[in-house]
Amino acid sequence: MDDNGTPRSNVTPISQQAAAQLDAYERRQRADEIFVSGKFDGEELRMGQVLRRVREALGLELAAIARESRIKDNFLMAIERMELQTIAKGYLVPYLIAYSKHLGLPEKQVVERYTRECGAVEEVKTSAPVQKIGDIRKKTDTRLPLILAGVGALVVFVAGGVTAALLMNRGPEEIVSPTVVAVSGARDSLFAETAPAAAANTDLPLEIVAVRQAWLEIRASDGTIFLSRTMAAGESYFPRLKAGWTVSARNGGAFEWRVGDVVVGPLGPEGAQVFSLSVDDQLARAAEMAAPTVAAAPNGNTTR
């Protein structure tokens, strides 16, 4: 106790330098925990979100990282959002490596997981394991004569089948469509009758609206990702029509198709994942749902 009878504290105040070091250590621990678990506040994160949460845990700003790494901050932001249409091909991996170094993360793990999740695996150059030096002998395949005999028999069988089909053909040849059916949780059935999208109005302002916070991904027909992130409630996106674009979502019920103020329907069932749902398949239904609104609006424009 001091001279006035007040108990003295046994806690010794630390210096500002020690406090800063302790804060940096705790931030590092939190950042590493996010990276290893891939989660933040119980929510599973994709690699772009992991990078953002790690950066925030370390107390780093994009502008500061951009100055040090000489990578434009809009590119770093695109990497965090996994919206890579602005990044030229061949630059993604170098950017990821540089960004990982600034965040103190293992570059190889970041690149592998990121490119796998965003569909840019072709950006990563991988090589097959090199065979160990030793007694490497060329193995002779004793099955080769059998294989050749089997191939010859198959050729004869196919040729005979084609000849028989030509002789016995009594009707028009059935045309088999080469189109791959995209499996989607939003479809009641792969065999459900759907009006052809080609007849639909491609000028409709068809949009996807988030009714609550949820993850959405939109890809072009060539696999280019135009959107891949968690959207806030009320956010919307206008996909390109008649271009073969597809939509994926972790919860189809969290999004709606809309044309102006007209709700066409949900992206998919509540709680169900939607994978590679065709945007163009929604055109006929959207045109049908929006027809009264279009007809009532002046000059045929949809009201909003």
mmCIF file of C-alpha atoms in Angstrom:
data_model
loop_
_atom_site.group_PDB
_atom_site.id
_atom_site.type_symbol
_atom_site.label_atom_id
_atom_site.label_comp_id
_atom_site.label_asym_id
_atom_site.label_seq_id
_atom_site.Cartn_x
_atom_site.Cartn_y
_atom_site.Cartn_z
ATOM 1 C CA MET A 1 0.000 0.000 0.000
ATOM 2 C CA ASP A 2 1.138 3.539 -0.627
ATOM 3 C CA ASP A 3 1.370 6.352 1.923
ATOM 4 C CA ASN A 4 -2.354 7.114 1.495
ATOM 5 C CA GLY A 5 -3.405 3.526 2.199
ATOM 6 C CA THR A 6 -4.253 2.728 -1.455
ATOM 7 C CA PRO A 7 -3.325 -0.803 -2.569
ATOM 8 C CA ARG A 8 -0.544 -0.822 -5.116
ATOM 9 C CA SER A 9 -1.059 -2.719 -8.376
ATOM 10 C CA ASN A 10 1.272 -5.611 -9.064
ATOM 11 C CA VAL A 11 0.828 -5.175 -12.839
ATOM 12 C CA THR A 12 3.823 -3.521 -14.451
ATOM 13 C CA PRO A 13 2.879 -1.389 -17.485
ATOM 14 C CA ILE A 14 4.617 -2.450 -20.691
ATOM 15 C CA SER A 15 6.272 -0.142 -23.131
ATOM 16 C CA GLN A 16 4.646 0.971 -26.378
ATOM 17 C CA GLN A 17 7.150 -1.113 -28.332
ATOM 18 C CA ALA A 18 6.289 -4.242 -26.344
ATOM 19 C CA ALA A 19 2.570 -3.539 -26.765
ATOM 20 C CA ALA A 20 3.022 -3.192 -30.519
ATOM 21 C CA GLN A 21 4.941 -6.465 -30.665
ATOM 22 C CA LEU A 22 2.222 -8.223 -28.666
ATOM 23 C CA ASP A 23 -0.472 -6.825 -30.964
ATOM 24 C CA ALA A 24 1.452 -7.945 -34.060
ATOM 25 C CA TYR A 25 1.865 -11.425 -32.578
ATOM 26 C CA GLU A 26 -1.847 -11.741 -31.807
ATOM 27 C CA ARG A 27 -2.731 -10.514 -35.306
ATOM 28 C CA ARG A 28 -0.386 -13.061 -36.849
ATOM 29 C CA GLN A 29 -1.931 -15.838 -34.786
ATOM 30 C CA ARG A 30 -5.435 -14.814 -35.868
ATOM 31 C CA ALA A 31 -4.404 -14.564 -39.543
ATOM 32 C CA ASP A 32 -2.791 -18.020 -39.493
ATOM 33 C CA GLU A 33 -5.885 -19.456 -37.817
ATOM 34 C CA ILE A 34 -8.098 -18.080 -40.611
ATOM 35 C CA PHE A 35 -5.791 -19.452 -43.310
ATOM 36 C CA VAL A 36 -5.500 -22.934 -41.827
ATOM 37 C CA SER A 37 -9.206 -23.327 -41.016
ATOM 38 C CA GLY A 38 -10.522 -21.516 -44.099
ATOM 39 C CA LYS A 39 -13.263 -20.065 -41.912
ATOM 40 C CA PHE A 40 -14.222 -16.697 -40.410
ATOM 41 C CA ASP A 41 -16.868 -16.449 -37.676
ATOM 42 C CA GLY A 42 -17.979 -19.969 -38.536
ATOM 43 C CA GLU A 43 -18.453 -19.247 -42.256
ATOM 44 C CA GLU A 44 -16.481 -21.267 -44.784
ATOM 45 C CA LEU A 45 -14.452 -19.044 -47.097
ATOM 46 C CA ARG A 46 -13.141 -19.382 -50.627
ATOM 47 C CA MET A 47 -9.471 -18.567 -51.139
ATOM 48 C CA GLY A 48 -10.088 -14.985 -52.260
ATOM 49 C CA GLN A 49 -12.111 -14.337 -49.098
ATOM 50 C CA VAL A 50 -9.380 -15.989 -47.016
ATOM 51 C CA LEU A 51 -6.799 -13.560 -48.424
ATOM 52 C CA ARG A 52 -9.011 -10.584 -47.589
ATOM 53 C CA ARG A 53 -9.723 -11.787 -44.039
ATOM 54 C CA VAL A 54 -6.014 -12.510 -43.443
ATOM 55 C CA ARG A 55 -5.111 -9.031 -44.694
ATOM 56 C CA GLU A 56 -7.704 -7.445 -42.421
ATOM 57 C CA ALA A 57 -6.532 -9.528 -39.458
ATOM 58 C CA LEU A 58 -2.992 -8.241 -40.057
ATOM 59 C CA GLY A 59 -4.286 -4.674 -40.241
ATOM 60 C CA LEU A 60 -2.986 -4.120 -43.790
ATOM 61 C CA GLU A 61 -4.543 -1.849 -46.414
ATOM 62 C CA LEU A 62 -4.721 -2.711 -50.100
ATOM 63 C CA ALA A 63 -3.166 0.622 -51.032
ATOM 64 C CA ALA A 64 -0.086 -0.089 -48.898
ATOM 65 C CA ILE A 65 0.346 -3.582 -50.364
ATOM 66 C CA ALA A 66 -0.107 -2.160 -53.868
ATOM 67 C CA ARG A 67 2.712 0.351 -53.285
ATOM 68 C CA GLU A 68 5.098 -2.271 -51.943
ATOM 69 C CA SER A 69 4.292 -5.014 -54.450
ATOM 70 C CA ARG A 70 3.774 -2.640 -57.416
ATOM 71 C CA ILE A 71 0.522 -4.470 -58.217
ATOM 72 C CA LYS A 72 -2.423 -2.160 -58.821
ATOM 73 C CA ASP A 73 -4.884 -2.136 -55.963
ATOM 74 C CA ASN A 74 -7.796 -2.874 -58.328
ATOM 75 C CA PHE A 75 -6.019 -6.104 -59.326
ATOM 76 C CA LEU A 76 -5.556 -7.039 -55.665
ATOM 77 C CA MET A 77 -9.221 -6.295 -55.041
ATOM 78 C CA ALA A 78 -10.202 -8.441 -58.031
ATOM 79 C CA ILE A 79 -8.099 -11.298 -56.623
ATOM 80 C CA GLU A 80 -9.863 -11.042 -53.260
ATOM 81 C CA ARG A 81 -13.261 -11.014 -54.967
ATOM 82 C CA MET A 82 -12.179 -13.751 -57.422
ATOM 83 C CA GLU A 83 -13.379 -11.590 -60.327
ATOM 84 C CA LEU A 84 -10.522 -12.186 -62.739
ATOM 85 C CA GLN A 85 -11.826 -10.818 -66.022
ATOM 86 C CA THR A 86 -9.602 -7.722 -65.627
ATOM 87 C CA ILE A 87 -6.400 -9.748 -65.072
ATOM 88 C CA ALA A 88 -4.576 -10.770 -68.235
ATOM 89 C CA LYS A 89 -3.856 -14.439 -68.750
ATOM 90 C CA GLY A 90 -0.505 -15.474 -67.310
ATOM 91 C CA TYR A 91 -0.452 -12.783 -64.596
ATOM 92 C CA LEU A 92 -2.674 -14.445 -62.001
ATOM 93 C CA VAL A 93 -0.062 -16.816 -60.544
ATOM 94 C CA PRO A 94 2.718 -14.171 -60.225
ATOM 95 C CA TYR A 95 0.228 -11.819 -58.554
ATOM 96 C CA LEU A 96 -0.864 -14.562 -56.134
ATOM 97 C CA ILE A 97 2.736 -15.385 -55.254
ATOM 98 C CA ALA A 98 3.591 -11.736 -54.585
ATOM 99 C CA TYR A 99 0.405 -11.188 -52.560
ATOM 100 C CA SER A 100 0.994 -14.348 -50.506
ATOM 101 C CA LYS A 101 4.513 -13.202 -49.608
ATOM 102 C CA HIS A 102 3.202 -9.862 -48.335
ATOM 103 C CA LEU A 103 0.645 -11.694 -46.198
ATOM 104 C CA GLY A 104 3.200 -14.207 -44.932
ATOM 105 C CA LEU A 105 1.312 -17.187 -46.360
ATOM 106 C CA PRO A 106 2.673 -20.326 -48.097
ATOM 107 C CA GLU A 107 2.613 -19.347 -51.780
ATOM 108 C CA LYS A 108 2.262 -22.851 -53.225
ATOM 109 C CA GLN A 109 -0.772 -23.692 -51.101
ATOM 110 C CA VAL A 110 -2.425 -20.361 -51.943
ATOM 111 C CA VAL A 111 -1.879 -20.784 -55.688
ATOM 112 C CA GLU A 112 -3.072 -24.398 -55.782
ATOM 113 C CA ARG A 113 -6.260 -23.781 -53.840
ATOM 114 C CA TYR A 114 -7.059 -20.443 -55.480
ATOM 115 C CA THR A 115 -6.659 -21.650 -59.056
ATOM 116 C CA ARG A 116 -8.650 -24.788 -58.296
ATOM 117 C CA GLU A 117 -11.562 -22.813 -56.845
ATOM 118 C CA CYS A 118 -11.706 -20.138 -59.543
ATOM 119 C CA GLY A 119 -11.381 -22.521 -62.491
ATOM 120 C CA ALA A 120 -8.015 -21.126 -63.622
ATOM 121 C CA VAL A 121 -6.085 -24.357 -63.166
ATOM 122 C CA GLU A 122 -4.543 -23.950 -66.622
ATOM 123 C CA GLU A 123 -2.623 -20.977 -65.197
ATOM 124 C CA VAL A 124 -0.529 -23.334 -63.060
ATOM 125 C CA LYS A 125 2.336 -25.174 -64.714
ATOM 126 C CA THR A 126 2.679 -28.619 -63.187
ATOM 127 C CA SER A 127 5.030 -31.421 -64.114
ATOM 128 C CA ALA A 128 4.777 -35.156 -63.564
ATOM 129 C CA PRO A 129 7.069 -36.685 -60.905
ATOM 130 C CA VAL A 130 10.467 -37.545 -62.337
ATOM 131 C CA GLN A 131 11.250 -41.251 -62.244
ATOM 132 C CA LYS A 132 14.128 -42.103 -59.960
ATOM 133 C CA ILE A 133 17.458 -42.920 -61.547
ATOM 134 C CA GLY A 134 18.147 -46.618 -61.376
ATOM 135 C CA ASP A 135 17.503 -49.845 -63.203
ATOM 136 C CA ILE A 136 14.837 -48.564 -65.586
ATOM 137 C CA ARG A 137 13.971 -51.256 -68.082
ATOM 138 C CA LYS A 138 11.623 -50.961 -70.978
ATOM 139 C CA LYS A 139 8.739 -53.270 -70.316
ATOM 140 C CA THR A 140 7.427 -55.329 -73.206
ATOM 141 C CA ASP A 141 3.659 -55.522 -73.342
ATOM 142 C CA THR A 142 2.850 -59.191 -73.986
ATOM 143 C CA ARG A 143 -0.777 -58.237 -74.495
ATOM 144 C CA LEU A 144 -0.077 -56.353 -77.733
ATOM 145 C CA PRO A 145 -1.090 -59.223 -80.102
ATOM 146 C CA LEU A 146 -4.361 -59.665 -78.215
ATOM 147 C CA ILE A 147 -5.055 -55.945 -78.333
ATOM 148 C CA LEU A 148 -4.429 -55.798 -82.092
ATOM 149 C CA ALA A 149 -6.688 -58.796 -82.638
ATOM 150 C CA GLY A 150 -9.419 -57.186 -80.575
ATOM 151 C CA VAL A 151 -9.160 -53.918 -82.481
ATOM 152 C CA GLY A 152 -9.394 -55.784 -85.802
ATOM 153 C CA ALA A 153 -12.502 -57.647 -84.661
ATOM 154 C CA LEU A 154 -14.076 -54.383 -83.481
ATOM 155 C CA VAL A 155 -13.430 -52.729 -86.854
ATOM 156 C CA VAL A 156 -15.068 -55.649 -88.672
ATOM 157 C CA PHE A 157 -18.052 -55.568 -86.307
ATOM 158 C CA VAL A 158 -18.585 -51.819 -86.686
ATOM 159 C CA ALA A 159 -18.246 -51.993 -90.485
ATOM 160 C CA GLY A 160 -20.800 -54.787 -90.606
ATOM 161 C CA GLY A 161 -23.188 -52.870 -88.344
ATOM 162 C CA VAL A 162 -22.980 -49.726 -90.466
ATOM 163 C CA THR A 163 -23.639 -51.742 -93.666
ATOM 164 C CA ALA A 164 -26.662 -53.440 -92.085
ATOM 165 C CA ALA A 165 -28.044 -50.112 -90.849
ATOM 166 C CA LEU A 166 -27.773 -48.600 -94.320
ATOM 167 C CA LEU A 167 -29.551 -51.588 -95.904
ATOM 168 C CA MET A 168 -32.323 -51.763 -93.308
ATOM 169 C CA ASN A 169 -32.937 -48.072 -92.892
ATOM 170 C CA ARG A 170 -36.652 -47.455 -93.448
ATOM 171 C CA GLY A 171 -37.016 -43.971 -92.054
ATOM 172 C CA PRO A 172 -35.241 -40.657 -91.479
ATOM 173 C CA GLU A 173 -32.041 -40.830 -89.490
ATOM 174 C CA GLU A 174 -32.430 -39.763 -85.868
ATOM 175 C CA ILE A 175 -30.313 -36.724 -85.049
ATOM 176 C CA VAL A 176 -28.614 -37.011 -81.678
ATOM 177 C CA SER A 177 -27.943 -33.643 -80.109
ATOM 178 C CA PRO A 178 -24.338 -33.197 -78.934
ATOM 179 C CA THR A 179 -25.460 -30.703 -76.273
ATOM 180 C CA VAL A 180 -24.347 -31.539 -72.741
ATOM 181 C CA VAL A 181 -27.148 -31.279 -70.201
ATOM 182 C CA ALA A 182 -26.071 -29.029 -67.322
ATOM 183 C CA VAL A 183 -27.061 -30.571 -64.008
ATOM 184 C CA SER A 184 -28.796 -27.986 -61.857
ATOM 185 C CA GLY A 185 -30.527 -28.124 -58.520
ATOM 186 C CA ALA A 186 -32.904 -25.462 -59.782
ATOM 187 C CA ARG A 187 -34.404 -27.787 -62.412
ATOM 188 C CA ASP A 188 -37.358 -29.960 -61.310
ATOM 189 C CA SER A 189 -36.362 -32.490 -63.949
ATOM 190 C CA LEU A 190 -33.775 -32.777 -66.674
ATOM 191 C CA PHE A 191 -36.612 -33.961 -68.922
ATOM 192 C CA ALA A 192 -39.078 -31.178 -68.092
ATOM 193 C CA GLU A 193 -40.538 -29.528 -71.146
ATOM 194 C CA THR A 194 -39.162 -26.040 -71.609
ATOM 195 C CA ALA A 195 -40.019 -23.511 -74.267
ATOM 196 C CA PRO A 196 -36.996 -22.944 -76.556
ATOM 197 C CA ALA A 197 -34.964 -19.974 -75.407
ATOM 198 C CA ALA A 198 -34.175 -19.051 -79.010
ATOM 199 C CA ALA A 199 -37.747 -17.754 -79.380
ATOM 200 C CA ALA A 200 -37.478 -15.585 -76.280
ATOM 201 C CA ASN A 201 -36.909 -11.864 -76.252
ATOM 202 C CA THR A 202 -33.187 -11.337 -75.705
ATOM 203 C CA ASP A 203 -33.699 -7.625 -75.021
ATOM 204 C CA LEU A 204 -35.374 -8.311 -71.684
ATOM 205 C CA PRO A 205 -33.575 -6.734 -68.690
ATOM 206 C CA LEU A 206 -33.251 -10.128 -67.006
ATOM 207 C CA GLU A 207 -31.322 -9.848 -63.752
ATOM 208 C CA ILE A 208 -30.396 -11.986 -60.771
ATOM 209 C CA VAL A 209 -31.225 -10.367 -57.420
ATOM 210 C CA ALA A 210 -29.988 -11.524 -54.012
ATOM 211 C CA VAL A 211 -32.903 -11.625 -51.573
ATOM 212 C CA ARG A 212 -30.420 -12.212 -48.774
ATOM 213 C CA GLN A 213 -26.662 -12.565 -48.409
ATOM 214 C CA ALA A 214 -25.358 -15.604 -50.290
ATOM 215 C CA TRP A 215 -22.605 -16.751 -52.647
ATOM 216 C CA LEU A 216 -23.075 -16.588 -56.418
ATOM 217 C CA GLU A 217 -20.862 -17.447 -59.397
ATOM 218 C CA ILE A 218 -21.457 -16.539 -63.047
ATOM 219 C CA ARG A 219 -19.375 -18.022 -65.868
ATOM 220 C CA ALA A 220 -19.151 -17.500 -69.607
ATOM 221 C CA SER A 221 -19.413 -20.422 -72.031
ATOM 222 C CA ASP A 222 -15.598 -20.623 -72.224
ATOM 223 C CA GLY A 223 -15.275 -20.871 -68.438
ATOM 224 C CA THR A 224 -14.386 -17.217 -67.828
ATOM 225 C CA ILE A 225 -15.596 -16.166 -64.365
ATOM 226 C CA PHE A 226 -17.349 -12.797 -64.351
ATOM 227 C CA LEU A 227 -18.626 -12.967 -60.776
ATOM 228 C CA SER A 228 -17.693 -15.209 -57.871
ATOM 229 C CA ARG A 229 -18.352 -13.801 -54.418
ATOM 230 C CA THR A 230 -20.851 -13.402 -51.609
ATOM 231 C CA MET A 231 -23.519 -10.908 -52.634
ATOM 232 C CA ALA A 232 -25.348 -8.717 -50.134
ATOM 233 C CA ALA A 233 -29.133 -8.651 -49.914
ATOM 234 C CA GLY A 234 -30.531 -6.379 -52.636
ATOM 235 C CA GLU A 235 -27.494 -6.661 -54.922
ATOM 236 C CA SER A 236 -28.244 -7.596 -58.522
ATOM 237 C CA TYR A 237 -26.370 -8.715 -61.621
ATOM 238 C CA PHE A 238 -27.398 -8.539 -65.285
ATOM 239 C CA PRO A 239 -25.960 -11.608 -67.058
ATOM 240 C CA ARG A 240 -25.361 -11.526 -70.781
ATOM 241 C CA LEU A 241 -28.172 -13.249 -72.683
ATOM 242 C CA LYS A 242 -27.924 -15.730 -75.555
ATOM 243 C CA ALA A 243 -24.214 -16.196 -74.844
ATOM 244 C CA GLY A 244 -24.191 -19.571 -73.087
ATOM 245 C CA TRP A 245 -23.563 -18.138 -69.600
ATOM 246 C CA THR A 246 -24.229 -20.279 -66.518
ATOM 247 C CA VAL A 247 -24.998 -19.575 -62.865
ATOM 248 C CA SER A 248 -24.030 -21.492 -59.727
ATOM 249 C CA ALA A 249 -25.139 -20.799 -56.144
ATOM 250 C CA ARG A 250 -24.822 -22.493 -52.786
ATOM 251 C CA ASN A 251 -28.473 -21.728 -52.013
ATOM 252 C CA GLY A 252 -30.808 -21.315 -54.968
ATOM 253 C CA GLY A 253 -33.544 -19.875 -52.751
ATOM 254 C CA ALA A 254 -31.373 -16.866 -51.849
ATOM 255 C CA PHE A 255 -31.662 -15.425 -55.384
ATOM 256 C CA GLU A 256 -34.485 -14.455 -57.738
ATOM 257 C CA TRP A 257 -34.782 -13.967 -61.466
ATOM 258 C CA ARG A 258 -36.399 -10.594 -62.147
ATOM 259 C CA VAL A 259 -37.397 -8.487 -65.131
ATOM 260 C CA GLY A 260 -37.816 -4.977 -63.786
ATOM 261 C CA ASP A 261 -40.295 -5.258 -60.900
ATOM 262 C CA VAL A 262 -41.589 -8.624 -62.085
ATOM 263 C CA VAL A 263 -40.335 -11.624 -60.112
ATOM 264 C CA VAL A 264 -39.853 -14.468 -62.595
ATOM 265 C CA GLY A 265 -39.007 -17.017 -59.895
ATOM 266 C CA PRO A 266 -36.268 -18.255 -57.587
ATOM 267 C CA LEU A 267 -32.892 -19.351 -58.894
ATOM 268 C CA GLY A 268 -33.516 -22.738 -57.303
ATOM 269 C CA PRO A 269 -35.140 -24.527 -54.361
ATOM 270 C CA GLU A 270 -34.541 -23.171 -50.884
ATOM 271 C CA GLY A 271 -31.406 -24.678 -49.348
ATOM 272 C CA ALA A 272 -30.417 -26.493 -52.560
ATOM 273 C CA GLN A 273 -27.164 -25.946 -54.428
ATOM 274 C CA VAL A 274 -27.427 -24.832 -58.031
ATOM 275 C CA PHE A 275 -24.664 -25.859 -60.435
ATOM 276 C CA SER A 276 -24.161 -24.502 -63.967
ATOM 277 C CA LEU A 277 -27.745 -23.375 -64.482
ATOM 278 C CA SER A 278 -28.189 -21.991 -68.017
ATOM 279 C CA VAL A 279 -29.111 -18.305 -68.132
ATOM 280 C CA ASP A 280 -30.629 -18.692 -71.591
ATOM 281 C CA ASP A 281 -33.052 -21.363 -70.350
ATOM 282 C CA GLN A 282 -34.769 -18.674 -68.262
ATOM 283 C CA LEU A 283 -35.522 -16.371 -71.210
ATOM 284 C CA ALA A 284 -38.771 -18.012 -72.313
ATOM 285 C CA ARG A 285 -40.199 -18.044 -68.783
ATOM 286 C CA ALA A 286 -39.025 -14.473 -68.178
ATOM 287 C CA ALA A 287 -40.622 -13.263 -71.411
ATOM 288 C CA GLU A 288 -43.893 -14.970 -70.486
ATOM 289 C CA MET A 289 -43.932 -13.572 -66.953
ATOM 290 C CA ALA A 290 -42.985 -10.054 -68.044
ATOM 291 C CA ALA A 291 -45.355 -9.920 -71.050
ATOM 292 C CA PRO A 292 -48.232 -8.087 -69.243
ATOM 293 C CA THR A 293 -45.815 -5.542 -67.810
ATOM 294 C CA VAL A 294 -44.141 -4.957 -71.156
ATOM 295 C CA ALA A 295 -47.500 -4.546 -72.866
ATOM 296 C CA ALA A 296 -48.715 -2.051 -70.248
ATOM 297 C CA ALA A 297 -45.561 0.080 -70.299
ATOM 298 C CA PRO A 298 -45.315 2.948 -72.829
ATOM 299 C CA ASN A 299 -43.315 2.111 -75.965
ATOM 300 C CA GLY A 300 -43.138 -1.509 -74.781
ATOM 301 C CA ASN A 301 -40.429 -0.763 -72.201
ATOM 302 C CA THR A 302 -40.462 -2.729 -68.987
ATOM 303 C CA THR A 303 -41.280 -0.730 -65.881
ATOM 304 C CA ARG A 304 -38.803 -0.768 -63.063
#
